[in-house]
JSON list of C-alpha atoms and ligand atoms in Angstrom, two decimals:
[
{"chain": "Y", "resi": 24, "resn": "MET", "atom": "CA", "xyz": [13.06, -86.64, 27.29]},
{"chain": "Y", "resi": 25, "resn": "THR", "atom": "CA", "xyz": [10.54, -83.81, 26.53]},
{"chain": "Y", "resi": 26, "resn": "LEU", "atom": "CA", "xyz": [11.57, -81.33, 24.13]},
{"chain": "Y", "resi": 27, "resn": "GLU", "atom": "CA", "xyz": [10.77, -78.95, 26.96]},
{"chain": "Y", "resi": 28, "resn": "LEU", "atom": "CA", "xyz": [12.70, -80.74, 29.18]},
{"chain": "Y", "resi": 29, "resn": "LEU", "atom": "CA", "xyz": [15.70, -80.86, 27.28]},
{"chain": "Y", "resi": 30, "resn": "ALA", "atom": "CA", "xyz": [15.54, -76.74, 26.74]},
{"chain": "Y", "resi": 31, "resn": "LYS", "atom": "CA", "xyz": [15.45, -76.62, 30.33]},
{"chain": "Y", "resi": 32, "resn": "GLU", "atom": "CA", "xyz": [18.33, -78.92, 31.18]},
{"chain": "Y", "resi": 33, "resn": "ALA", "atom": "CA", "xyz": [20.11, -76.99, 27.94]},
{"chain": "Y", "resi": 34, "resn": "SER", "atom": "CA", "xyz": [19.76, -73.51, 29.26]},
{"chain": "Y", "resi": 35, "resn": "ALA", "atom": "CA", "xyz": [22.22, -74.38, 32.09]},
{"chain": "Y", "resi": 36, "resn": "CYS", "atom": "CA", "xyz": [24.86, -76.21, 29.52]},
{"chain": "Y", "resi": 37, "resn": "THR", "atom": "CA", "xyz": [28.68, -75.90, 30.18]},
{"chain": "Y", "resi": 38, "resn": "ALA", "atom": "CA", "xyz": [29.97, -79.04, 28.18]},
{"chain": "Y", "resi": 39, "resn": "CYS", "atom": "CA", "xyz": [31.80, -76.43, 25.54]},
{"chain": "Y", "resi": 40, "resn": "ARG", "atom": "CA", "xyz": [33.48, -73.31, 25.52]},
{"chain": "Y", "resi": 41, "resn": "LEU", "atom": "CA", "xyz": [31.27, -71.39, 24.23]},
{"chain": "Y", "resi": 42, "resn": "HIS", "atom": "CA", "xyz": [29.15, -71.11, 27.22]},
{"chain": "Y", "resi": 43, "resn": "GLU", "atom": "CA", "xyz": [31.58, -68.82, 28.73]},
{"chain": "Y", "resi": 44, "resn": "ARG", "atom": "CA", "xyz": [30.64, -65.64, 26.63]},
{"chain": "Y", "resi": 45, "resn": "ARG", "atom": "CA", "xyz": [26.55, -66.56, 25.35]},
{"chain": "Y", "resi": 46, "resn": "ARG", "atom": "CA", "xyz": [23.69, -64.52, 26.71]},
{"chain": "Y", "resi": 47, "resn": "SER", "atom": "CA", "xyz": [21.30, -67.01, 25.90]},
{"chain": "Y", "resi": 48, "resn": "VAL", "atom": "CA", "xyz": [21.32, -70.94, 25.00]},
{"chain": "Y", "resi": 49, "resn": "VAL", "atom": "CA", "xyz": [18.89, -71.00, 21.91]},
{"chain": "Y", "resi": 50, "resn": "PHE", "atom": "CA", "xyz": [17.49, -73.93, 21.81]},
{"chain": "Y", "resi": 51, "resn": "GLY", "atom": "CA", "xyz": [15.12, -73.73, 18.49]},
{"chain": "Y", "resi": 52, "resn": "GLU", "atom": "CA", "xyz": [11.17, -73.39, 18.16]},
{"chain": "Y", "resi": 53, "resn": "GLY", "atom": "CA", "xyz": [8.78, -73.75, 16.31]},
{"chain": "Y", "resi": 54, "resn": "ASP", "atom": "CA", "xyz": [5.73, -76.87, 15.03]},
{"chain": "Y", "resi": 55, "resn": "ALA", "atom": "CA", "xyz": [7.34, -79.69, 17.23]},
{"chain": "Y", "resi": 56, "resn": "LYS", "atom": "CA", "xyz": [5.27, -82.18, 15.64]},
{"chain": "Y", "resi": 57, "resn": "SER", "atom": "CA", "xyz": [6.50, -80.62, 11.47]},
{"chain": "Y", "resi": 58, "resn": "PRO", "atom": "CA", "xyz": [7.43, -83.10, 9.20]},
{"chain": "Y", "resi": 59, "resn": "LEU", "atom": "CA", "xyz": [10.29, -81.05, 8.75]},
{"chain": "Y", "resi": 60, "resn": "VAL", "atom": "CA", "xyz": [12.85, -79.72, 11.06]},
{"chain": "Y", "resi": 61, "resn": "LEU", "atom": "CA", "xyz": [15.30, -77.14, 9.35]},
{"chain": "Y", "resi": 62, "resn": "VAL", "atom": "CA", "xyz": [18.71, -77.35, 11.33]},
{"chain": "Y", "resi": 63, "resn": "GLY", "atom": "CA", "xyz": [21.56, -74.31, 10.96]},
{"chain": "Y", "resi": 64, "resn": "GLU", "atom": "CA", "xyz": [24.74, -73.03, 11.95]},
{"chain": "Y", "resi": 65, "resn": "GLY", "atom": "CA", "xyz": [24.55, -71.23, 15.19]},
{"chain": "Y", "resi": 66, "resn": "PRO", "atom": "CA", "xyz": [23.00, -68.38, 16.32]},
{"chain": "Y", "resi": 67, "resn": "GLY", "atom": "CA", "xyz": [24.64, -65.19, 15.81]},
{"chain": "Y", "resi": 68, "resn": "ASP", "atom": "CA", "xyz": [24.56, -61.82, 17.46]},
{"chain": "Y", "resi": 69, "resn": "GLN", "atom": "CA", "xyz": [20.33, -60.77, 17.42]},
{"chain": "Y", "resi": 70, "resn": "GLU", "atom": "CA", "xyz": [19.61, -64.81, 18.11]},
{"chain": "Y", "resi": 71, "resn": "ASP", "atom": "CA", "xyz": [22.31, -64.52, 21.66]},
{"chain": "Y", "resi": 72, "resn": "ALA", "atom": "CA", "xyz": [20.53, -61.66, 22.35]},
{"chain": "Y", "resi": 73, "resn": "THR", "atom": "CA", "xyz": [16.86, -62.83, 21.71]},
{"chain": "Y", "resi": 74, "resn": "GLY", "atom": "CA", "xyz": [17.34, -66.43, 22.53]},
{"chain": "Y", "resi": 75, "resn": "ARG", "atom": "CA", "xyz": [15.48, -67.57, 19.24]},
{"chain": "Y", "resi": 76, "resn": "PRO", "atom": "CA", "xyz": [17.02, -69.09, 16.50]},
{"chain": "Y", "resi": 77, "resn": "PHE", "atom": "CA", "xyz": [17.01, -66.82, 12.74]},
{"chain": "Y", "resi": 78, "resn": "VAL", "atom": "CA", "xyz": [15.93, -63.84, 14.39]},
{"chain": "Y", "resi": 79, "resn": "GLY", "atom": "CA", "xyz": [18.82, -61.65, 12.59]},
{"chain": "Y", "resi": 80, "resn": "ARG", "atom": "CA", "xyz": [20.06, -60.79, 9.26]},
{"chain": "Y", "resi": 81, "resn": "ALA", "atom": "CA", "xyz": [19.94, -64.21, 8.02]},
{"chain": "Y", "resi": 82, "resn": "GLY", "atom": "CA", "xyz": [17.10, -65.12, 9.61]},
{"chain": "Y", "resi": 83, "resn": "ARG", "atom": "CA", "xyz": [14.79, -62.86, 7.60]},
{"chain": "Y", "resi": 84, "resn": "LEU", "atom": "CA", "xyz": [15.96, -63.96, 4.50]},
{"chain": "Y", "resi": 85, "resn": "LEU", "atom": "CA", "xyz": [15.34, -67.41, 5.25]},
{"chain": "Y", "resi": 86, "resn": "ASP", "atom": "CA", "xyz": [11.85, -66.43, 6.49]},
{"chain": "Y", "resi": 87, "resn": "GLN", "atom": "CA", "xyz": [11.28, -64.59, 3.29]},
{"chain": "Y", "resi": 88, "resn": "ALA", "atom": "CA", "xyz": [12.26, -68.21, 1.76]},
{"chain": "Y", "resi": 89, "resn": "LEU", "atom": "CA", "xyz": [10.06, -69.97, 3.38]},
{"chain": "Y", "resi": 90, "resn": "ILE", "atom": "CA", "xyz": [7.19, -67.38, 2.18]},
{"chain": "Y", "resi": 91, "resn": "GLU", "atom": "CA", "xyz": [8.42, -67.65, -1.46]},
{"chain": "Y", "resi": 92, "resn": "ALA", "atom": "CA", "xyz": [7.54, -71.72, -1.30]},
{"chain": "Y", "resi": 93, "resn": "GLY", "atom": "CA", "xyz": [4.54, -71.36, 0.17]},
{"chain": "Y", "resi": 94, "resn": "LEU", "atom": "CA", "xyz": [5.47, -71.78, 4.05]},
{"chain": "Y", "resi": 95, "resn": "SER", "atom": "CA", "xyz": [6.14, -69.95, 7.11]},
{"chain": "Y", "resi": 96, "resn": "ARG", "atom": "CA", "xyz": [8.01, -70.32, 10.07]},
{"chain": "Y", "resi": 97, "resn": "GLU", "atom": "CA", "xyz": [4.89, -71.47, 11.82]},
{"chain": "Y", "resi": 98, "resn": "ALA", "atom": "CA", "xyz": [4.55, -74.68, 9.14]},
{"chain": "Y", "resi": 99, "resn": "VAL", "atom": "CA", "xyz": [8.04, -76.20, 10.98]},
{"chain": "Y", "resi": 100, "resn": "TYR", "atom": "CA", "xyz": [11.13, -76.29, 13.38]},
{"chain": "Y", "resi": 101, "resn": "ILE", "atom": "CA", "xyz": [13.91, -74.32, 13.32]},
{"chain": "Y", "resi": 102, "resn": "CYS", "atom": "CA", "xyz": [17.38, -75.48, 15.22]},
{"chain": "Y", "resi": 103, "resn": "ASN", "atom": "CA", "xyz": [20.41, -74.92, 15.24]},
{"chain": "Y", "resi": 104, "resn": "THR", "atom": "CA", "xyz": [23.72, -77.55, 15.11]},
{"chain": "Y", "resi": 105, "resn": "VAL", "atom": "CA", "xyz": [25.19, -75.82, 18.32]},
{"chain": "Y", "resi": 106, "resn": "LYS", "atom": "CA", "xyz": [22.75, -73.31, 20.50]},
{"chain": "Y", "resi": 107, "resn": "CYS", "atom": "CA", "xyz": [25.26, -70.82, 21.43]},
{"chain": "Y", "resi": 108, "resn": "ARG", "atom": "CA", "xyz": [27.35, -68.74, 19.20]},
{"chain": "Y", "resi": 109, "resn": "ALA", "atom": "CA", "xyz": [30.32, -69.05, 18.39]},
{"chain": "Y", "resi": 110, "resn": "ALA", "atom": "CA", "xyz": [32.58, -65.51, 17.72]},
{"chain": "Y", "resi": 111, "resn": "ASP", "atom": "CA", "xyz": [35.70, -65.01, 17.33]},
{"chain": "Y", "resi": 112, "resn": "TRP", "atom": "CA", "xyz": [36.46, -62.31, 20.36]},
{"chain": "Y", "resi": 113, "resn": "SER", "atom": "CA", "xyz": [40.52, -61.67, 20.02]},
{"chain": "Y", "resi": 114, "resn": "SER", "atom": "CA", "xyz": [40.00, -58.63, 18.08]},
{"chain": "Y", "resi": 115, "resn": "GLY", "atom": "CA", "xyz": [37.46, -56.89, 21.68]},
{"chain": "Y", "resi": 116, "resn": "LYS", "atom": "CA", "xyz": [34.18, -56.57, 18.65]},
{"chain": "Y", "resi": 117, "resn": "PRO", "atom": "CA", "xyz": [32.90, -60.57, 18.28]},
{"chain": "Y", "resi": 118, "resn": "GLN", "atom": "CA", "xyz": [33.00, -61.82, 14.81]},
{"chain": "Y", "resi": 119, "resn": "ASN", "atom": "CA", "xyz": [30.83, -64.79, 14.20]},
{"chain": "Y", "resi": 120, "resn": "ARG", "atom": "CA", "xyz": [32.32, -67.90, 13.11]},
{"chain": "Y", "resi": 121, "resn": "PRO", "atom": "CA", "xyz": [31.55, -71.98, 12.26]},
{"chain": "Y", "resi": 122, "resn": "PRO", "atom": "CA", "xyz": [31.13, -73.58, 15.29]},
{"chain": "Y", "resi": 123, "resn": "ALA", "atom": "CA", "xyz": [34.52, -75.65, 15.87]},
{"chain": "Y", "resi": 124, "resn": "PRO", "atom": "CA", "xyz": [34.24, -79.53, 15.78]},
{"chain": "Y", "resi": 125, "resn": "ASP", "atom": "CA", "xyz": [34.90, -79.85, 19.28]},
{"chain": "Y", "resi": 126, "resn": "GLU", "atom": "CA", "xyz": [31.83, -77.54, 19.97]},
{"chain": "Y", "resi": 127, "resn": "THR", "atom": "CA", "xyz": [30.18, -79.45, 17.19]},
{"chain": "Y", "resi": 128, "resn": "GLU", "atom": "CA", "xyz": [30.15, -82.66, 18.58]},
{"chain": "Y", "resi": 129, "resn": "ALA", "atom": "CA", "xyz": [29.42, -81.70, 22.21]},
{"chain": "Y", "resi": 130, "resn": "CYS", "atom": "CA", "xyz": [26.02, -79.66, 21.32]},
{"chain": "Y", "resi": 131, "resn": "ARG", "atom": "CA", "xyz": [25.07, -83.37, 19.68]},
{"chain": "Y", "resi": 132, "resn": "ARG", "atom": "CA", "xyz": [23.99, -84.02, 22.99]},
{"chain": "Y", "resi": 133, "resn": "TRP", "atom": "CA", "xyz": [21.13, -81.70, 22.29]},
{"chain": "Y", "resi": 134, "resn": "LEU", "atom": "CA", "xyz": [20.84, -81.58, 19.17]},
{"chain": "Y", "resi": 135, "resn": "ILE", "atom": "CA", "xyz": [20.24, -85.82, 18.82]},
{"chain": "Y", "resi": 136, "resn": "PRO", "atom": "CA", "xyz": [18.06, -85.76, 21.36]},
{"chain": "Y", "resi": 137, "resn": "GLN", "atom": "CA", "xyz": [15.83, -82.71, 19.94]},
{"chain": "Y", "resi": 138, "resn": "LEU", "atom": "CA", "xyz": [15.84, -84.27, 16.91]},
{"chain": "Y", "resi": 139, "resn": "ALA", "atom": "CA", "xyz": [14.86, -87.76, 18.20]},
{"chain": "Y", "resi": 140, "resn": "ALA", "atom": "CA", "xyz": [12.23, -86.09, 20.70]},
{"chain": "Y", "resi": 141, "resn": "ILE", "atom": "CA", "xyz": [10.25, -84.25, 16.84]},
{"chain": "Y", "resi": 142, "resn": "SER", "atom": "CA", "xyz": [11.19, -87.69, 14.64]},
{"chain": "Y", "resi": 143, "resn": "PRO", "atom": "CA", "xyz": [11.03, -85.29, 11.33]},
{"chain": "Y", "resi": 144, "resn": "GLN", "atom": "CA", "xyz": [10.49, -87.52, 8.15]},
{"chain": "Y", "resi": 145, "resn": "VAL", "atom": "CA", "xyz": [13.25, -84.91, 6.83]},
{"chain": "Y", "resi": 146, "resn": "ILE", "atom": "CA", "xyz": [15.57, -82.97, 8.42]},
{"chain": "Y", "resi": 147, "resn": "LEU", "atom": "CA", "xyz": [17.05, -80.05, 5.79]},
{"chain": "Y", "resi": 148, "resn": "CYS", "atom": "CA", "xyz": [20.45, -78.89, 6.53]},
{"chain": "Y", "resi": 149, "resn": "ILE", "atom": "CA", "xyz": [21.34, -75.16, 6.58]},
{"chain": "Y", "resi": 150, "resn": "GLY", "atom": "CA", "xyz": [24.68, -74.64, 5.39]},
{"chain": "Y", "resi": 151, "resn": "ALA", "atom": "CA", "xyz": [27.85, -76.86, 5.40]},
{"chain": "Y", "resi": 152, "resn": "PRO", "atom": "CA", "xyz": [27.89, -77.29, 8.79]},
{"chain": "Y", "resi": 153, "resn": "SER", "atom": "CA", "xyz": [25.09, -78.35, 9.19]},
{"chain": "Y", "resi": 154, "resn": "ALA", "atom": "CA", "xyz": [25.08, -81.08, 6.14]},
{"chain": "Y", "resi": 155, "resn": "LYS", "atom": "CA", "xyz": [28.41, -82.42, 7.50]},
{"chain": "Y", "resi": 156, "resn": "ASN", "atom": "CA", "xyz": [27.35, -82.75, 11.10]},
{"chain": "Y", "resi": 157, "resn": "LEU", "atom": "CA", "xyz": [24.08, -84.79, 10.08]},
{"chain": "Y", "resi": 158, "resn": "ILE", "atom": "CA", "xyz": [24.80, -86.42, 6.79]},
{"chain": "Y", "resi": 159, "resn": "ARG", "atom": "CA", "xyz": [28.35, -87.48, 6.56]},
{"chain": "Y", "resi": 160, "resn": "PRO", "atom": "CA", "xyz": [31.52, -85.25, 7.26]},
{"chain": "Y", "resi": 161, "resn": "LYS", "atom": "CA", "xyz": [32.79, -85.07, 3.77]},
{"chain": "Y", "resi": 162, "resn": "PHE", "atom": "CA", "xyz": [29.61, -83.27, 2.29]},
{"chain": "Y", "resi": 163, "resn": "ALA", "atom": "CA", "xyz": [30.25, -80.96, -0.70]},
{"chain": "Y", "resi": 164, "resn": "ILE", "atom": "CA", "xyz": [27.49, -78.48, -0.27]},
{"chain": "Y", "resi": 165, "resn": "THR", "atom": "CA", "xyz": [27.76, -76.26, -3.88]},
{"chain": "Y", "resi": 166, "resn": "LYS", "atom": "CA", "xyz": [28.01, -79.58, -5.39]},
{"chain": "Y", "resi": 167, "resn": "GLU", "atom": "CA", "xyz": [25.07, -81.79, -3.83]},
{"chain": "Y", "resi": 168, "resn": "ARG", "atom": "CA", "xyz": [22.74, -78.91, -1.65]},
{"chain": "Y", "resi": 169, "resn": "GLY", "atom": "CA", "xyz": [19.29, -80.32, -3.11]},
{"chain": "Y", "resi": 170, "resn": "ALA", "atom": "CA", "xyz": [19.76, -83.67, -3.41]},
{"chain": "Y", "resi": 171, "resn": "ALA", "atom": "CA", "xyz": [17.76, -86.31, -0.97]},
{"chain": "Y", "resi": 172, "resn": "PHE", "atom": "CA", "xyz": [20.89, -88.56, 1.58]},
{"chain": "Y", "resi": 173, "resn": "SER", "atom": "CA", "xyz": [19.61, -91.29, 3.95]},
{"chain": "Y", "resi": 174, "resn": "CYS", "atom": "CA", "xyz": [20.16, -89.76, 7.53]},
{"chain": "Y", "resi": 175, "resn": "GLU", "atom": "CA", "xyz": [19.97, -91.67, 11.09]},
{"chain": "Y", "resi": 176, "resn": "PHE", "atom": "CA", "xyz": [17.89, -88.83, 12.69]},
{"chain": "Y", "resi": 177, "resn": "ALA", "atom": "CA", "xyz": [15.43, -88.80, 9.73]},
{"chain": "Y", "resi": 178, "resn": "ARG", "atom": "CA", "xyz": [14.08, -90.45, 6.92]},
{"chain": "Y", "resi": 179, "resn": "ALA", "atom": "CA", "xyz": [16.12, -88.67, 4.80]},
{"chain": "Y", "resi": 180, "resn": "ALA", "atom": "CA", "xyz": [18.00, -85.07, 5.00]},
{"chain": "Y", "resi": 181, "resn": "ILE", "atom": "CA", "xyz": [18.82, -82.68, 2.36]},
{"chain": "Y", "resi": 182, "resn": "ALA", "atom": "CA", "xyz": [21.09, -79.40, 2.52]},
{"chain": "Y", "resi": 183, "resn": "THR", "atom": "CA", "xyz": [20.70, -76.00, 1.04]},
{"chain": "Y", "resi": 184, "resn": "LEU", "atom": "CA", "xyz": [22.82, -72.93, 0.98]},
{"chain": "Y", "resi": 185, "resn": "HIS", "atom": "CA", "xyz": [22.89, -70.58, 4.66]},
{"chain": "Y", "resi": 186, "resn": "PRO", "atom": "CA", "xyz": [20.92, -67.62, 3.80]},
{"chain": "Y", "resi": 187, "resn": "SER", "atom": "CA", "xyz": [24.39, -65.99, 5.38]},
{"chain": "Y", "resi": 188, "resn": "TYR", "atom": "CA", "xyz": [26.76, -66.72, 2.37]},
{"chain": "Y", "resi": 189, "resn": "ILE", "atom": "CA", "xyz": [23.35, -65.58, 0.28]},
{"chain": "Y", "resi": 190, "resn": "LEU", "atom": "CA", "xyz": [23.50, -62.57, 1.45]},
{"chain": "Y", "resi": 191, "resn": "ARG", "atom": "CA", "xyz": [27.55, -62.34, 0.70]},
{"chain": "Y", "resi": 192, "resn": "CYS", "atom": "CA", "xyz": [26.72, -63.43, -3.23]},
{"chain": "Y", "resi": 193, "resn": "GLN", "atom": "CA", "xyz": [24.41, -61.40, -3.62]},
{"chain": "Y", "resi": 194, "resn": "ARG", "atom": "CA", "xyz": [25.05, -58.51, -6.71]},
{"chain": "Y", "resi": 195, "resn": "PRO", "atom": "CA", "xyz": [22.01, -56.10, -9.11]},
{"chain": "Y", "resi": 196, "resn": "GLY", "atom": "CA", "xyz": [21.79, -59.08, -11.24]},
{"chain": "Y", "resi": 197, "resn": "ASP", "atom": "CA", "xyz": [22.37, -61.97, -9.09]},
{"chain": "Y", "resi": 198, "resn": "ASP", "atom": "CA", "xyz": [20.32, -63.49, -6.25]},
{"chain": "Y", "resi": 199, "resn": "GLY", "atom": "CA", "xyz": [23.17, -65.39, -4.81]},
{"chain": "Y", "resi": 200, "resn": "GLY", "atom": "CA", "xyz": [21.55, -68.22, -5.05]},
{"chain": "Y", "resi": 201, "resn": "PHE", "atom": "CA", "xyz": [18.46, -67.02, -3.14]},
{"chain": "Y", "resi": 202, "resn": "SER", "atom": "CA", "xyz": [16.43, -69.23, -6.03]},
{"chain": "Y", "resi": 203, "resn": "LEU", "atom": "CA", "xyz": [18.01, -72.37, -4.93]},
{"chain": "Y", "resi": 204, "resn": "LEU", "atom": "CA", "xyz": [17.37, -71.90, -1.75]},
{"chain": "Y", "resi": 205, "resn": "VAL", "atom": "CA", "xyz": [13.35, -71.60, -1.93]},
{"chain": "Y", "resi": 206, "resn": "ALA", "atom": "CA", "xyz": [13.58, -74.65, -4.11]},
{"chain": "Y", "resi": 207, "resn": "ASP", "atom": "CA", "xyz": [15.36, -76.91, -1.66]},
{"chain": "Y", "resi": 208, "resn": "ILE", "atom": "CA", "xyz": [13.30, -75.32, 0.70]},
{"chain": "Y", "resi": 209, "resn": "ARG", "atom": "CA", "xyz": [10.15, -77.06, -1.67]},
{"chain": "Y", "resi": 210, "resn": "LYS", "atom": "CA", "xyz": [11.86, -79.66, -1.79]},
{"chain": "Y", "resi": 211, "resn": "ALA", "atom": "CA", "xyz": [11.94, -80.81, 1.66]},
{"chain": "Y", "resi": 212, "resn": "TRP", "atom": "CA", "xyz": [8.55, -79.79, 2.68]},
{"chain": "Y", "resi": 213, "resn": "ASP", "atom": "CA", "xyz": [7.28, -82.24, -0.50]},
{"chain": "Y", "resi": 214, "resn": "LEU", "atom": "CA", "xyz": [9.05, -84.84, 0.41]},
{"chain": "Y", "resi": 215, "resn": "ALA", "atom": "CA", "xyz": [8.87, -84.59, 4.08]},
{"chain": "Y", "resi": 216, "resn": "LEU", "atom": "CA", "xyz": [4.70, -84.61, 3.04]},
{"chain": "Y", "resi": 217, "resn": "THR", "atom": "CA", "xyz": [5.18, -87.55, 0.68]},
{"chain": "Y", "resi": 218, "resn": "LEU", "atom": "CA", "xyz": [6.80, -89.52, 3.50]},
{"chain": "Y", "resi": 219, "resn": "ARG", "atom": "CA", "xyz": [4.79, -88.42, 5.60]},
{"chain": "Y", "resi": 220, "resn": "GLU", "atom": "CA", "xyz": [1.48, -89.91, 3.38]},
{"chain": "Y", "resi": 221, "resn": "ALA", "atom": "CA", "xyz": [3.38, -93.44, 3.01]},
{"chain": "Y", "resi": 222, "resn": "VAL", "atom": "CA", "xyz": [3.67, -93.71, 6.75]},
{"chain": "Y", "resi": 223, "resn": "SER", "atom": "CA", "xyz": [-0.26, -93.01, 6.96]},
{"chain": "Y", "resi": 224, "resn": "SER", "atom": "CA", "xyz": [-1.61, -94.58, 4.73]},
{"chain": "Z", "resi": 15, "resn": "URA", "atom": "N1", "xyz": [22.00, -68.65, 11.35]},
{"chain": "Z", "resi": 15, "resn": "URA", "atom": "C1", "xyz": [21.85, -69.88, 12.13]},
{"chain": "Z", "resi": 15, "resn": "URA", "atom": "O1", "xyz": [22.79, -70.64, 11.56]},
{"chain": "Z", "resi": 15, "resn": "URA", "atom": "N2", "xyz": [21.53, -69.42, 12.58]},
{"chain": "Z", "resi": 15, "resn": "URA", "atom": "C2", "xyz": [20.93, -69.19, 13.02]},
{"chain": "Z", "resi": 15, "resn": "URA", "atom": "O2", "xyz": [19.65, -69.19, 13.96]},
{"chain": "Z", "resi": 15, "resn": "URA", "atom": "C3", "xyz": [21.09, -67.46, 12.86]},
{"chain": "Z", "resi": 15, "resn": "URA", "atom": "C4", "xyz": [21.85, -67.06, 11.88]},
{"chain": "Z", "resi": 16, "resn": "SF4", "atom": "FE1", "xyz": [26.34, -76.78, 25.53]},
{"chain": "Z", "resi": 16, "resn": "SF4", "atom": "FE2", "xyz": [26.24, -77.10, 23.05]},
{"chain": "Z", "resi": 16, "resn": "SF4", "atom": "FE3", "xyz": [26.15, -74.35, 24.43]},
{"chain": "Z", "resi": 16, "resn": "SF4", "atom": "FE4", "xyz": [28.40, -75.90, 23.95]},
{"chain": "Z", "resi": 16, "resn": "SF4", "atom": "S1", "xyz": [27.47, -74.88, 22.62]},
{"chain": "Z", "resi": 16, "resn": "SF4", "atom": "S2", "xyz": [27.74, -74.61, 25.79]},
{"chain": "Z", "resi": 16, "resn": "SF4", "atom": "S3", "xyz": [27.12, -77.91, 24.32]},
{"chain": "Z", "resi": 16, "resn": "SF4", "atom": "S4", "xyz": [24.40, -76.06, 24.76]}
]
């Protein structure tokens, strides 16, 4: 199925409880012919409001990391593990939370065909929930980030720190892991180009 058709069908999805409070189904965007796909966790407030992935504070940090790695958003395709915002509403004010296992599982109905339609050389999993979903359930992000693993949905997958986590860790004199994010993006891109080259030669 084409990405356009998938996005259209996903926009009406009610397969898990996250549909109840969403404003947008944030399907994904970017270069569908890119050798590299970035898969984050899920939309936050800004993404839910605009329908676009990684446009809030974490997204701006990701943009900065892409630029420092010599890339731009336009060079890659960006999407998320779940397409609707996961938040805890019990206090009245929504608090973002990681997607629950059943929500992640439900949204594979979109993510897996989306990845199949793009057929990237490399997937860069942004944050632990994405790595656990696409590489291995027990993936240990702090120990295993930055290394290439085999993956069912691309020729290789690499995981990196989530920019929201980096923002929480940053202190004066401590970049919170931003340089690791830049290095992992660079590595994922270089590997994607090498693998693509090997296919075409
Ligand atoms: N965090 C994510 O994981 N994805 C987004 O789209 C925005 C913030
Ligand atoms: Fe459907 Fe995914 Fe949204 Fe759940 S998160 S309602 S599975 S699109």
